[in-house]
mmCIF file of C-alpha atoms and ligand atoms in Angstrom:
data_model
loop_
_atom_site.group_PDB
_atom_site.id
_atom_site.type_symbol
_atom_site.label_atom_id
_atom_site.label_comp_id
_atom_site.label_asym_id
_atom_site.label_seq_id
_atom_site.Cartn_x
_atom_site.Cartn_y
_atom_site.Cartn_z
ATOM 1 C CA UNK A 47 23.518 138.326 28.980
ATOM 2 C CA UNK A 48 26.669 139.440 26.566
ATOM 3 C CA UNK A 49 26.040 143.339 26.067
ATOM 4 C CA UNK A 50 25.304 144.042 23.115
ATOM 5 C CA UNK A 51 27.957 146.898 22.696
ATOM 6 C CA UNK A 52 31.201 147.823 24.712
ATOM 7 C CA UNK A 53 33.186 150.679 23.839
ATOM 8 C CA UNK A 54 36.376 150.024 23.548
ATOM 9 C CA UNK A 55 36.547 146.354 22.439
ATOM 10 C CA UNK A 56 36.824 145.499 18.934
ATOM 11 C CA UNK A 57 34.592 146.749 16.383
ATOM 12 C CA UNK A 58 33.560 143.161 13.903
ATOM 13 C CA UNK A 59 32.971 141.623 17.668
ATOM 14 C CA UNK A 60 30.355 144.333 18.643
ATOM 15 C CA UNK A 61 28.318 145.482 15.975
ATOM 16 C CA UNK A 62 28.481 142.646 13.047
ATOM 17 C CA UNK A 63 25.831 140.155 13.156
ATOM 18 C CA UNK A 64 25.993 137.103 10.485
ATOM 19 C CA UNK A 65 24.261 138.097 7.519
ATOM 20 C CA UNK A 66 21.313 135.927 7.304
ATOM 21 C CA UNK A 67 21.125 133.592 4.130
ATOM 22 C CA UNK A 68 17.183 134.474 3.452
ATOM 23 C CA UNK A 69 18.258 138.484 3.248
ATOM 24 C CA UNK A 70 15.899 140.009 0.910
ATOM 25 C CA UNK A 71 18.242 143.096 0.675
ATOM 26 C CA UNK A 72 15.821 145.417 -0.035
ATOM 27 C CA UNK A 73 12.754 144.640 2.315
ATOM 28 C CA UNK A 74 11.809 147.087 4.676
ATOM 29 C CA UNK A 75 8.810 145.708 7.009
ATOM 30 C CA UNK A 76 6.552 147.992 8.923
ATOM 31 C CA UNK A 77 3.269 148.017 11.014
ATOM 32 C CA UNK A 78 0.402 147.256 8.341
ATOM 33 C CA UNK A 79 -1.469 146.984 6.131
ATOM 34 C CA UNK A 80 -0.865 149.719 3.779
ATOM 35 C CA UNK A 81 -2.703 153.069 5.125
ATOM 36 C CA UNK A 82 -0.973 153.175 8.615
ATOM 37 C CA UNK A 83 0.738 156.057 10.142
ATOM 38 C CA UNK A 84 3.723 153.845 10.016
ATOM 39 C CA UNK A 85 3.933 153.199 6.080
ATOM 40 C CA UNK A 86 3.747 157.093 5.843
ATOM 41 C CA UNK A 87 6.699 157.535 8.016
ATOM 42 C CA UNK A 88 8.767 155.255 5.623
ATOM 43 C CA UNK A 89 9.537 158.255 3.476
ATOM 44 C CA UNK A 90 10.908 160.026 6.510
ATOM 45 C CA UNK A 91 13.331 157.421 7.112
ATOM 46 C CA UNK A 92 14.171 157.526 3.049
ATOM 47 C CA UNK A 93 12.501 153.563 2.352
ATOM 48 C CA UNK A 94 10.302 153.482 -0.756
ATOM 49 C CA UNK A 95 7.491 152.135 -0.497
ATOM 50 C CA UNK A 96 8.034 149.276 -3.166
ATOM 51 C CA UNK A 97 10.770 147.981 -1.079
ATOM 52 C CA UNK A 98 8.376 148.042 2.259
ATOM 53 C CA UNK A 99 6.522 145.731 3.298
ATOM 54 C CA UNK A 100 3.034 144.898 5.618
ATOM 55 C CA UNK A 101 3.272 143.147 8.836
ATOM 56 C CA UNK A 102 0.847 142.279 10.753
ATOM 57 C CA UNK A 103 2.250 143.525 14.537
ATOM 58 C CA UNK A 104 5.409 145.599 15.805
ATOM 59 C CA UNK A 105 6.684 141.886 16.805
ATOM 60 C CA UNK A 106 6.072 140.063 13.698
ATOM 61 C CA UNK A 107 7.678 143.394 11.851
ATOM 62 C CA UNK A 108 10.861 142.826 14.263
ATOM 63 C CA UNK A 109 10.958 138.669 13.547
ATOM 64 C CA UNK A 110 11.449 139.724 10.099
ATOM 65 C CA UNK A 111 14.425 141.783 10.561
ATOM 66 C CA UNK A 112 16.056 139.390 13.081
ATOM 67 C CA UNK A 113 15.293 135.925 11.176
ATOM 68 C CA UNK A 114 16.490 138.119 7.645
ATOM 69 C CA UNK A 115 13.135 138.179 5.828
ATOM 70 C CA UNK A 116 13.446 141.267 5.516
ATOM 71 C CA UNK A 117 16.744 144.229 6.290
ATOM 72 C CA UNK A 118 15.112 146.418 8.224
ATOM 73 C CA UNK A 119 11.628 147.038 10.418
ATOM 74 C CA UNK A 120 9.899 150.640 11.044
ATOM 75 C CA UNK A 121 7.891 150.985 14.167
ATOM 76 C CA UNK A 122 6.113 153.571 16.156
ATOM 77 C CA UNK A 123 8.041 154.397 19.357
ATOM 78 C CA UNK A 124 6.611 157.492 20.819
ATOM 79 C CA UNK A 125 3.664 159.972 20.511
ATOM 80 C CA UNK A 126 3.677 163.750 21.764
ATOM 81 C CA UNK A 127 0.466 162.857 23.703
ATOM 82 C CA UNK A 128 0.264 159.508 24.766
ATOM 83 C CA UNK A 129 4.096 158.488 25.508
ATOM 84 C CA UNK A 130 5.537 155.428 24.903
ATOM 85 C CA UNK A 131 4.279 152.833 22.202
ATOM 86 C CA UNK A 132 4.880 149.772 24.819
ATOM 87 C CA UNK A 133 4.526 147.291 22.441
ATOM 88 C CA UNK A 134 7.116 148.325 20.530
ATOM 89 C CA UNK A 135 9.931 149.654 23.521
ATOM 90 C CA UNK A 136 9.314 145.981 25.325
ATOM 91 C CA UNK A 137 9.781 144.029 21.908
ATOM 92 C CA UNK A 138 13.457 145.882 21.351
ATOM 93 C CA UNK A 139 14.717 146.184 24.964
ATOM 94 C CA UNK A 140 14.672 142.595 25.528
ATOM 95 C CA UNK A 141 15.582 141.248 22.102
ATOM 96 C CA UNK A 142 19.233 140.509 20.818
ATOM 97 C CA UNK A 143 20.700 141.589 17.350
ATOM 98 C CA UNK A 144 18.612 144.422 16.831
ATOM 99 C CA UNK A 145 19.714 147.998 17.437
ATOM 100 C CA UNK A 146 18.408 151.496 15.975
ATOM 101 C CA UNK A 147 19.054 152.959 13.179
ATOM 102 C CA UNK A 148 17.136 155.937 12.303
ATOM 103 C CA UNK A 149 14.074 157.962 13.948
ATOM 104 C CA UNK A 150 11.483 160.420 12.396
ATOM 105 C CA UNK A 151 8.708 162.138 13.250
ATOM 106 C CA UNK A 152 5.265 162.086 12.116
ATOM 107 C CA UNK A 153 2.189 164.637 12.468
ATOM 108 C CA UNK A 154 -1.018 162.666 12.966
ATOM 109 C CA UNK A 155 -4.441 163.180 12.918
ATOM 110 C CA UNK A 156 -7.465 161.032 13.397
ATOM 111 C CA UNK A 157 -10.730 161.113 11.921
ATOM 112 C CA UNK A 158 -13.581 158.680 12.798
ATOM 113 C CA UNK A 159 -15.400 156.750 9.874
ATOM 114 C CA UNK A 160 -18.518 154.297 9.401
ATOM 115 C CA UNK A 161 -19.277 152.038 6.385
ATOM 116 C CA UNK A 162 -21.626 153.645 3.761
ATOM 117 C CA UNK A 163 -24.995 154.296 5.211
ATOM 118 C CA UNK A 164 -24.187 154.510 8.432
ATOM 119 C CA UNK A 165 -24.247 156.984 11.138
ATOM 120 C CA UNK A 166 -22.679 158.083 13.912
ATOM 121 C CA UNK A 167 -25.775 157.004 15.851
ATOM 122 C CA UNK A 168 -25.706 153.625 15.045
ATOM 123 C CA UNK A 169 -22.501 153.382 16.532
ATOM 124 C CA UNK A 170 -22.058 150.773 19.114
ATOM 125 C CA UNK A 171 -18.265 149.920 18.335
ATOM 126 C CA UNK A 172 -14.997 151.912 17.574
ATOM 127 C CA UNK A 173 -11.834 149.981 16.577
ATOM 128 C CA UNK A 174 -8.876 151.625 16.411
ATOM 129 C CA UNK A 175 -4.901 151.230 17.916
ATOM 130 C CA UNK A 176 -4.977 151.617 21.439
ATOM 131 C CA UNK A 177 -2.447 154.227 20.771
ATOM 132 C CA UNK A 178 -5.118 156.028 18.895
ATOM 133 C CA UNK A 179 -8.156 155.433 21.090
ATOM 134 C CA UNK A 180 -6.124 157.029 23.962
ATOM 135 C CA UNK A 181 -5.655 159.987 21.755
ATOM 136 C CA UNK A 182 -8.912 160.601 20.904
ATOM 137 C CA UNK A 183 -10.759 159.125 24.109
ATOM 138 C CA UNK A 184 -12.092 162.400 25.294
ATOM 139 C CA UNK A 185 -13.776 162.755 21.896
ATOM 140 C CA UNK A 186 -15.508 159.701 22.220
ATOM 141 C CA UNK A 187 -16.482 159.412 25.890
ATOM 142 C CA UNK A 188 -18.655 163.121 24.813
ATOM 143 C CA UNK A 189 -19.647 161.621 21.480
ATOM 144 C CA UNK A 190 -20.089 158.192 21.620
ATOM 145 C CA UNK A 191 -20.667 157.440 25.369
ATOM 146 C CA UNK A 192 -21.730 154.016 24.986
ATOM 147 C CA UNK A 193 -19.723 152.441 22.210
ATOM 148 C CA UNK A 194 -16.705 149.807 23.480
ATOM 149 C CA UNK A 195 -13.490 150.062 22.328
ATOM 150 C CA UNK A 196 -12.062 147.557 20.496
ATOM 151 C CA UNK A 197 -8.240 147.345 20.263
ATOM 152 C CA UNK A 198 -6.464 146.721 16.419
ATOM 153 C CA UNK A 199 -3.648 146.320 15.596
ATOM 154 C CA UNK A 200 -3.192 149.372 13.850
ATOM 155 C CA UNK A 201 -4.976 152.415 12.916
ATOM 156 C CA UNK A 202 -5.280 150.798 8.859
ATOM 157 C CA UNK A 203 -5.714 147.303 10.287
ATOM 158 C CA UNK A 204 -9.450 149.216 11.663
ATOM 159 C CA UNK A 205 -10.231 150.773 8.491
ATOM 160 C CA UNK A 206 -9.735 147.567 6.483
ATOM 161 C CA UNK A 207 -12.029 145.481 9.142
ATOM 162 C CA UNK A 208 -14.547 147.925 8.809
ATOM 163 C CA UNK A 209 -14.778 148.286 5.540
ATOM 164 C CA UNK A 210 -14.483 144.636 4.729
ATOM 165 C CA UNK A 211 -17.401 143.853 7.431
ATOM 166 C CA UNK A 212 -19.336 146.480 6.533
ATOM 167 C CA UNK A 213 -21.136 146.533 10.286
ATOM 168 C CA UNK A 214 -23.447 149.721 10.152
ATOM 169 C CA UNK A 215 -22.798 149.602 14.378
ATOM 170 C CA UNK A 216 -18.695 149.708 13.791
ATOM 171 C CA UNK A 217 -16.494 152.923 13.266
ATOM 172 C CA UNK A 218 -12.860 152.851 12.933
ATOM 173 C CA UNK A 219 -10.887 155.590 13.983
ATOM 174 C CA UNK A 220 -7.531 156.531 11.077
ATOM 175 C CA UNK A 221 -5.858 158.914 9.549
ATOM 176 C CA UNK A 222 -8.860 160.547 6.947
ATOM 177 C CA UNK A 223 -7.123 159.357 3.591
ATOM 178 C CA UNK A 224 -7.041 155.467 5.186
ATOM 179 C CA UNK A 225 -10.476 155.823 5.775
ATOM 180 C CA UNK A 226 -11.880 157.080 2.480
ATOM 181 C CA UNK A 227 -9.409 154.222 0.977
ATOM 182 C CA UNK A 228 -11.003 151.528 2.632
ATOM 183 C CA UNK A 229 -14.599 152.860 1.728
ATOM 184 C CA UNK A 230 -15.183 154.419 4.737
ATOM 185 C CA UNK A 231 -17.457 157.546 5.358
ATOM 186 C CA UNK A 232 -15.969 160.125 7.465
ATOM 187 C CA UNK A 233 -18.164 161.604 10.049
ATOM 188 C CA UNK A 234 -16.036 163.363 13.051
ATOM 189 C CA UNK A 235 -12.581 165.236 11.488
ATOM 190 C CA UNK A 236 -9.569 166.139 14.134
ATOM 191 C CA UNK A 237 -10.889 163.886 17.022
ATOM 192 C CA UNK A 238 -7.558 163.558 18.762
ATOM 193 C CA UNK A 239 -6.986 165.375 21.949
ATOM 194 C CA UNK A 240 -3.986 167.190 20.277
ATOM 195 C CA UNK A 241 -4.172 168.799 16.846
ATOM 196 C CA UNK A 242 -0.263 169.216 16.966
ATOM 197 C CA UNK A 243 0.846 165.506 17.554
ATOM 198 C CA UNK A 244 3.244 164.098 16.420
ATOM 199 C CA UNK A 245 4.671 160.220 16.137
ATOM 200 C CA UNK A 246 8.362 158.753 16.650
ATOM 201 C CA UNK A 247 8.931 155.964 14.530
ATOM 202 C CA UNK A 248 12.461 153.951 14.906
ATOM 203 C CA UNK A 249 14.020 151.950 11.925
ATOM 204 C CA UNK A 250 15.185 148.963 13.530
ATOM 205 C CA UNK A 251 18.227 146.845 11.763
ATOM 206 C CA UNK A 252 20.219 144.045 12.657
ATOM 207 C CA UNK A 253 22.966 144.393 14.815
ATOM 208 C CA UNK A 254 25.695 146.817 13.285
ATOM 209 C CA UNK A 255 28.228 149.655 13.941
ATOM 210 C CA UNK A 256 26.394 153.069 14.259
ATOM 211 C CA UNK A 257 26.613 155.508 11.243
ATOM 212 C CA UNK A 258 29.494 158.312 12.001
ATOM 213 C CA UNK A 259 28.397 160.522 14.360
ATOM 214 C CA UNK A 260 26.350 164.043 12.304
ATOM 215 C CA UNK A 261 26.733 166.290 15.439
ATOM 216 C CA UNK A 262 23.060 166.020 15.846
ATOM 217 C CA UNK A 263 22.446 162.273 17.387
ATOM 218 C CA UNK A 264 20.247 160.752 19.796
ATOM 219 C CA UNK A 265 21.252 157.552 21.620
ATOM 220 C CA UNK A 266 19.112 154.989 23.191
ATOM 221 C CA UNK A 267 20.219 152.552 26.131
ATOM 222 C CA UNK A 268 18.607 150.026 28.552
ATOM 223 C CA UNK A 269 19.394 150.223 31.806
ATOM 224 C CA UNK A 270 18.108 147.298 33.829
ATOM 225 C CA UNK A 271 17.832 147.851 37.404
ATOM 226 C CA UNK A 272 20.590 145.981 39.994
ATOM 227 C CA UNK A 273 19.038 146.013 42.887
ATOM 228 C CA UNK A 274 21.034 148.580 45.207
ATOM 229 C CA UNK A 275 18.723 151.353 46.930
ATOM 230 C CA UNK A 276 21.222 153.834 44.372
ATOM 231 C CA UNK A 277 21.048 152.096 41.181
ATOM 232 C CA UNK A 278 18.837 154.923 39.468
ATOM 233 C CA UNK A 279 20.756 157.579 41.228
ATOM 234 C CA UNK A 280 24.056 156.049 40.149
ATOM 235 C CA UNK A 281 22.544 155.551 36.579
ATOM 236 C CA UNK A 282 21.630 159.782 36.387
ATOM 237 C CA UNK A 283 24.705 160.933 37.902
ATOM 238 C CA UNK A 284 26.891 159.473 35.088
ATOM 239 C CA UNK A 285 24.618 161.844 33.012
ATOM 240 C CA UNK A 286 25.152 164.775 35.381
ATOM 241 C CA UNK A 287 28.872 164.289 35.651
ATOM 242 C CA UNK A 288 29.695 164.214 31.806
ATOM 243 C CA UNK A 289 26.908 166.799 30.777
ATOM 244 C CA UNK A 290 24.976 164.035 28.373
ATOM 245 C CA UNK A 291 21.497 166.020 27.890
ATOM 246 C CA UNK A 292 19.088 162.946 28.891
ATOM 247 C CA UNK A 293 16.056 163.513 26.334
ATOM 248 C CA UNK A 294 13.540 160.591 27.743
ATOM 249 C CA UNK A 295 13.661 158.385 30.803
ATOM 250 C CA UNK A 296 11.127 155.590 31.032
ATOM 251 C CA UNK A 297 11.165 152.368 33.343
ATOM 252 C CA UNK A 298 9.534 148.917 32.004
ATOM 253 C CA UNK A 299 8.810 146.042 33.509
ATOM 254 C CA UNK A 300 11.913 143.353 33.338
ATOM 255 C CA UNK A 301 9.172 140.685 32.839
ATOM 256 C CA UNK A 302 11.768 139.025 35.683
ATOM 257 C CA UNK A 303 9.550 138.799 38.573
ATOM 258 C CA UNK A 304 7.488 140.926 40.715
ATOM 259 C CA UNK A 305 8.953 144.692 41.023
ATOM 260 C CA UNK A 306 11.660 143.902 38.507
ATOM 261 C CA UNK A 307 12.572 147.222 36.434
ATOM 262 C CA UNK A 308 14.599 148.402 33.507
ATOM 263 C CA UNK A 309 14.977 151.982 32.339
ATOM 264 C CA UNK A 310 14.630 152.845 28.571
ATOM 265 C CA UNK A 311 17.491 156.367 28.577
ATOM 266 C CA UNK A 312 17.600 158.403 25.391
ATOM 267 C CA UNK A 313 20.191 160.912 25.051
ATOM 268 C CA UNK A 314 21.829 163.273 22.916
ATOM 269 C CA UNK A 315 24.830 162.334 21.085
ATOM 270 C CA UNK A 316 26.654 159.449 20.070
ATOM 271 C CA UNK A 317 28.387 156.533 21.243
ATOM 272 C CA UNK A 318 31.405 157.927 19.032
ATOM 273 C CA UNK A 319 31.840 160.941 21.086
ATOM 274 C CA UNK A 320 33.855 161.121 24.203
ATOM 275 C CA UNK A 321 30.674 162.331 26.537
ATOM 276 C CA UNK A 322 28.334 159.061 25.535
ATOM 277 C CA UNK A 323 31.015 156.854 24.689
ATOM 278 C CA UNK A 324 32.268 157.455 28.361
ATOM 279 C CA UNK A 325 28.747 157.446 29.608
ATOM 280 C CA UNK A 326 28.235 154.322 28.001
ATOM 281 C CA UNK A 327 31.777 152.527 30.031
ATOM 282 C CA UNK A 328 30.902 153.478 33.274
ATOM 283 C CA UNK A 329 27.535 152.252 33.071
ATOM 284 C CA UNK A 330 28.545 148.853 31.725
ATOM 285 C CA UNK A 331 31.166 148.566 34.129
ATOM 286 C CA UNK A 332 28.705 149.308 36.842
ATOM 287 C CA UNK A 333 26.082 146.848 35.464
ATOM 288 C CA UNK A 334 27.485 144.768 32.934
ATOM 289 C CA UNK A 335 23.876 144.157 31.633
ATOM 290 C CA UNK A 336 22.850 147.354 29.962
ATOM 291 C CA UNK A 337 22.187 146.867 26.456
ATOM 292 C CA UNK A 338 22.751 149.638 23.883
ATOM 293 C CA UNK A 339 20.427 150.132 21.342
ATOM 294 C CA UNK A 340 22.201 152.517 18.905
ATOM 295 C CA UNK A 341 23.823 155.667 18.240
ATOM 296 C CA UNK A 342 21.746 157.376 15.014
ATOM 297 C CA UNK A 343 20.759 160.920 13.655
ATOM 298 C CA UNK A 344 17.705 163.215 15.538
ATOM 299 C CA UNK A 345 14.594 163.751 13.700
ATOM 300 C CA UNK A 346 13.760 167.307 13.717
ATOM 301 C CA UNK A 347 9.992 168.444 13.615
ATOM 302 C CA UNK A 348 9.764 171.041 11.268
ATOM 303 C CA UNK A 349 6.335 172.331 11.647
ATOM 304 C CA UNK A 350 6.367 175.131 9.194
ATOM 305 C CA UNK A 351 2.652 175.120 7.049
ATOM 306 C CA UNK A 352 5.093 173.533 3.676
ATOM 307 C CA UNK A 353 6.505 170.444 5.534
ATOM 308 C CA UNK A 354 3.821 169.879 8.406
ATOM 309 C CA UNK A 355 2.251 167.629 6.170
ATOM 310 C CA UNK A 356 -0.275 164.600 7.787
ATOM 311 C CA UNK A 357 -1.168 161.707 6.223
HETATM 312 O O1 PPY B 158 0.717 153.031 12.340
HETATM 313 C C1 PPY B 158 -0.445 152.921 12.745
HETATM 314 O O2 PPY B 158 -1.431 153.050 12.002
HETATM 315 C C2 PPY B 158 -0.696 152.566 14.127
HETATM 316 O O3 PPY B 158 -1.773 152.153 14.448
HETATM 317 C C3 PPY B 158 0.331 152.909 15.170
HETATM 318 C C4 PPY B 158 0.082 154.315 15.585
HETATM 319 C C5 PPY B 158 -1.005 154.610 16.377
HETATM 320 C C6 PPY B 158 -1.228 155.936 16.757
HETATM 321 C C7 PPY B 158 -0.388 156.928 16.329
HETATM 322 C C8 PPY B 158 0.688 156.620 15.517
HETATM 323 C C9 PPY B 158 0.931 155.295 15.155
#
């Protein structure tokens, strides 16, 4: 597989992917429908919301950017509790053209809801995100010991189901305001495990040369796996030797095979800058199929009462 970026060789060849002809400009897609965590961290990564729109998974969200329905694609990444949103690391490690553009982070909260009428003692079902239910799984193994779990797609995608369907023995589990939107009654508030955490979402565009560096960047890289005994050694000592602060380090699956591996590295700073850039060339020359994933600005959490606003 080409990589997708080499220091040092020509800029156009790296970074520029043809601009689709079906570019709607101004599209943004994200995880829907309207009411998920993910449409609230639009404004984070400065998209209005008239120029967003609803898709139906992290993948389909991602097709849209790559086949130029839409520019860009917002997608949860991480959570402070939970780790890794799978779904979403697996779709952009192993597809082409895409690369990272942005990151922000999200406070979230979950609240549990059933239709009008109902009770929490009718319930024999909670739908939620899996992302979600593992948040807030303690909560309901104590509350709601014999309900099953049923996955969504997203957090909104339950509320709408449940208020469309109206089942007096279903409860979705969203952010409160998505609830009460979908005509939901509330009936358990601050059910996750955490009442401090927070979301990463990533705005994913096509292919392109990383904004300049701010002096505040994170980088992301995959790093699949050669198969020598010191491949993940080799891998962290490049870190050690420059001084790159490594900020996450998570292996996947290759999807290659039994035992096959790849590992997801974030780092501080920027492809741009001697440390990463040169981080960046010995790795490739080591393993010419690392793919880099972008160069872009950190999200700070400001948790201070004015901005530690949930949805
Ligand atoms: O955006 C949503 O509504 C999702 O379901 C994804 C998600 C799940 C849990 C925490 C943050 C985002």
């Amino acid at each position: 597989m080409t990589p997708r970026c080499l220091p040092g060789a020509s800029w156009p060849d790296l970074w520029d992917s043809p601009t689709p002809r079906r570019l709607r400009p101004m599209t943004t897609a994200y995880l829907g429908p309207s009411g998920s965590f993910t449409e609230a961290a639009l404004a984070g990564l400065e998209v209005r919301s008239g120029a967003a729109a609803p898709y139906p998974s992290v993948r389909q969200a991602l097709d849209a950017v790559r086949s130029g329905t839409a520019e860009a694609a917002v997608v949860p990444w991480e959570n402070s509790v939970e780790g890794a949103v799978n779904a979403s690391v697996d779709a952009l490690a192993h597809s082409e053209n895409l690369c990272i553009t942005g990151e922000t982070l999200l406070p979230v909260q979950f609240a549990l809801a059933v239709p009008p009428g109902g009770s929490l003692s009718s319930v024999r079902r909670v739908l939620t995100h899996p992302h979600a239910h593992a948040q807030c799984r303690t909560w309901t193994d104590i509350h709601l010991p014999h309900a099953d779990f049923v996955a969504s797609s997203s957090t909104a995608q339950a509320a709408r189901e449940v208020g469309t369907s109206r089942a007096p023995s279903s409860a979705a589990i969203a952010s409160p305001k998505t609830l009460a939107r979908y005509g939901l009654d509330v009936v358990a508030q601050s059910i996750g495990a955490r009442p401090d955490a927070v979301t990463r979402f990533v705005k994913v565009a096509r292919r392109k040369r990383p904004s300049l560096p701010t002096g505040s960047d994170r980088s992301t890289l995959v790093v699949p796996l050669a198969g020598k005994v010191s491949d993940l050694h080799d891998v962290l000592h490049e870190f050690v030797r420059t001084s790159v602060p490594l900020t996450s380090v998570l292996s996947r699956p290759s999807g290659a095979g039994f035992g096959g591996y790849s590992f997801l590295l974030e780092c501080e700073g920027h492809i741009d800058e001697p440390p990463v850039g040169s981080v960046v060339a010995a790795l490739r020359r080591r393993n010419s199929r690392i793919v880099f994933l972008g160069s872009y600005p950190r999200a700070e959490f400001d948790n201070s009462p004015a901005r530690g606003k949930t949805l």
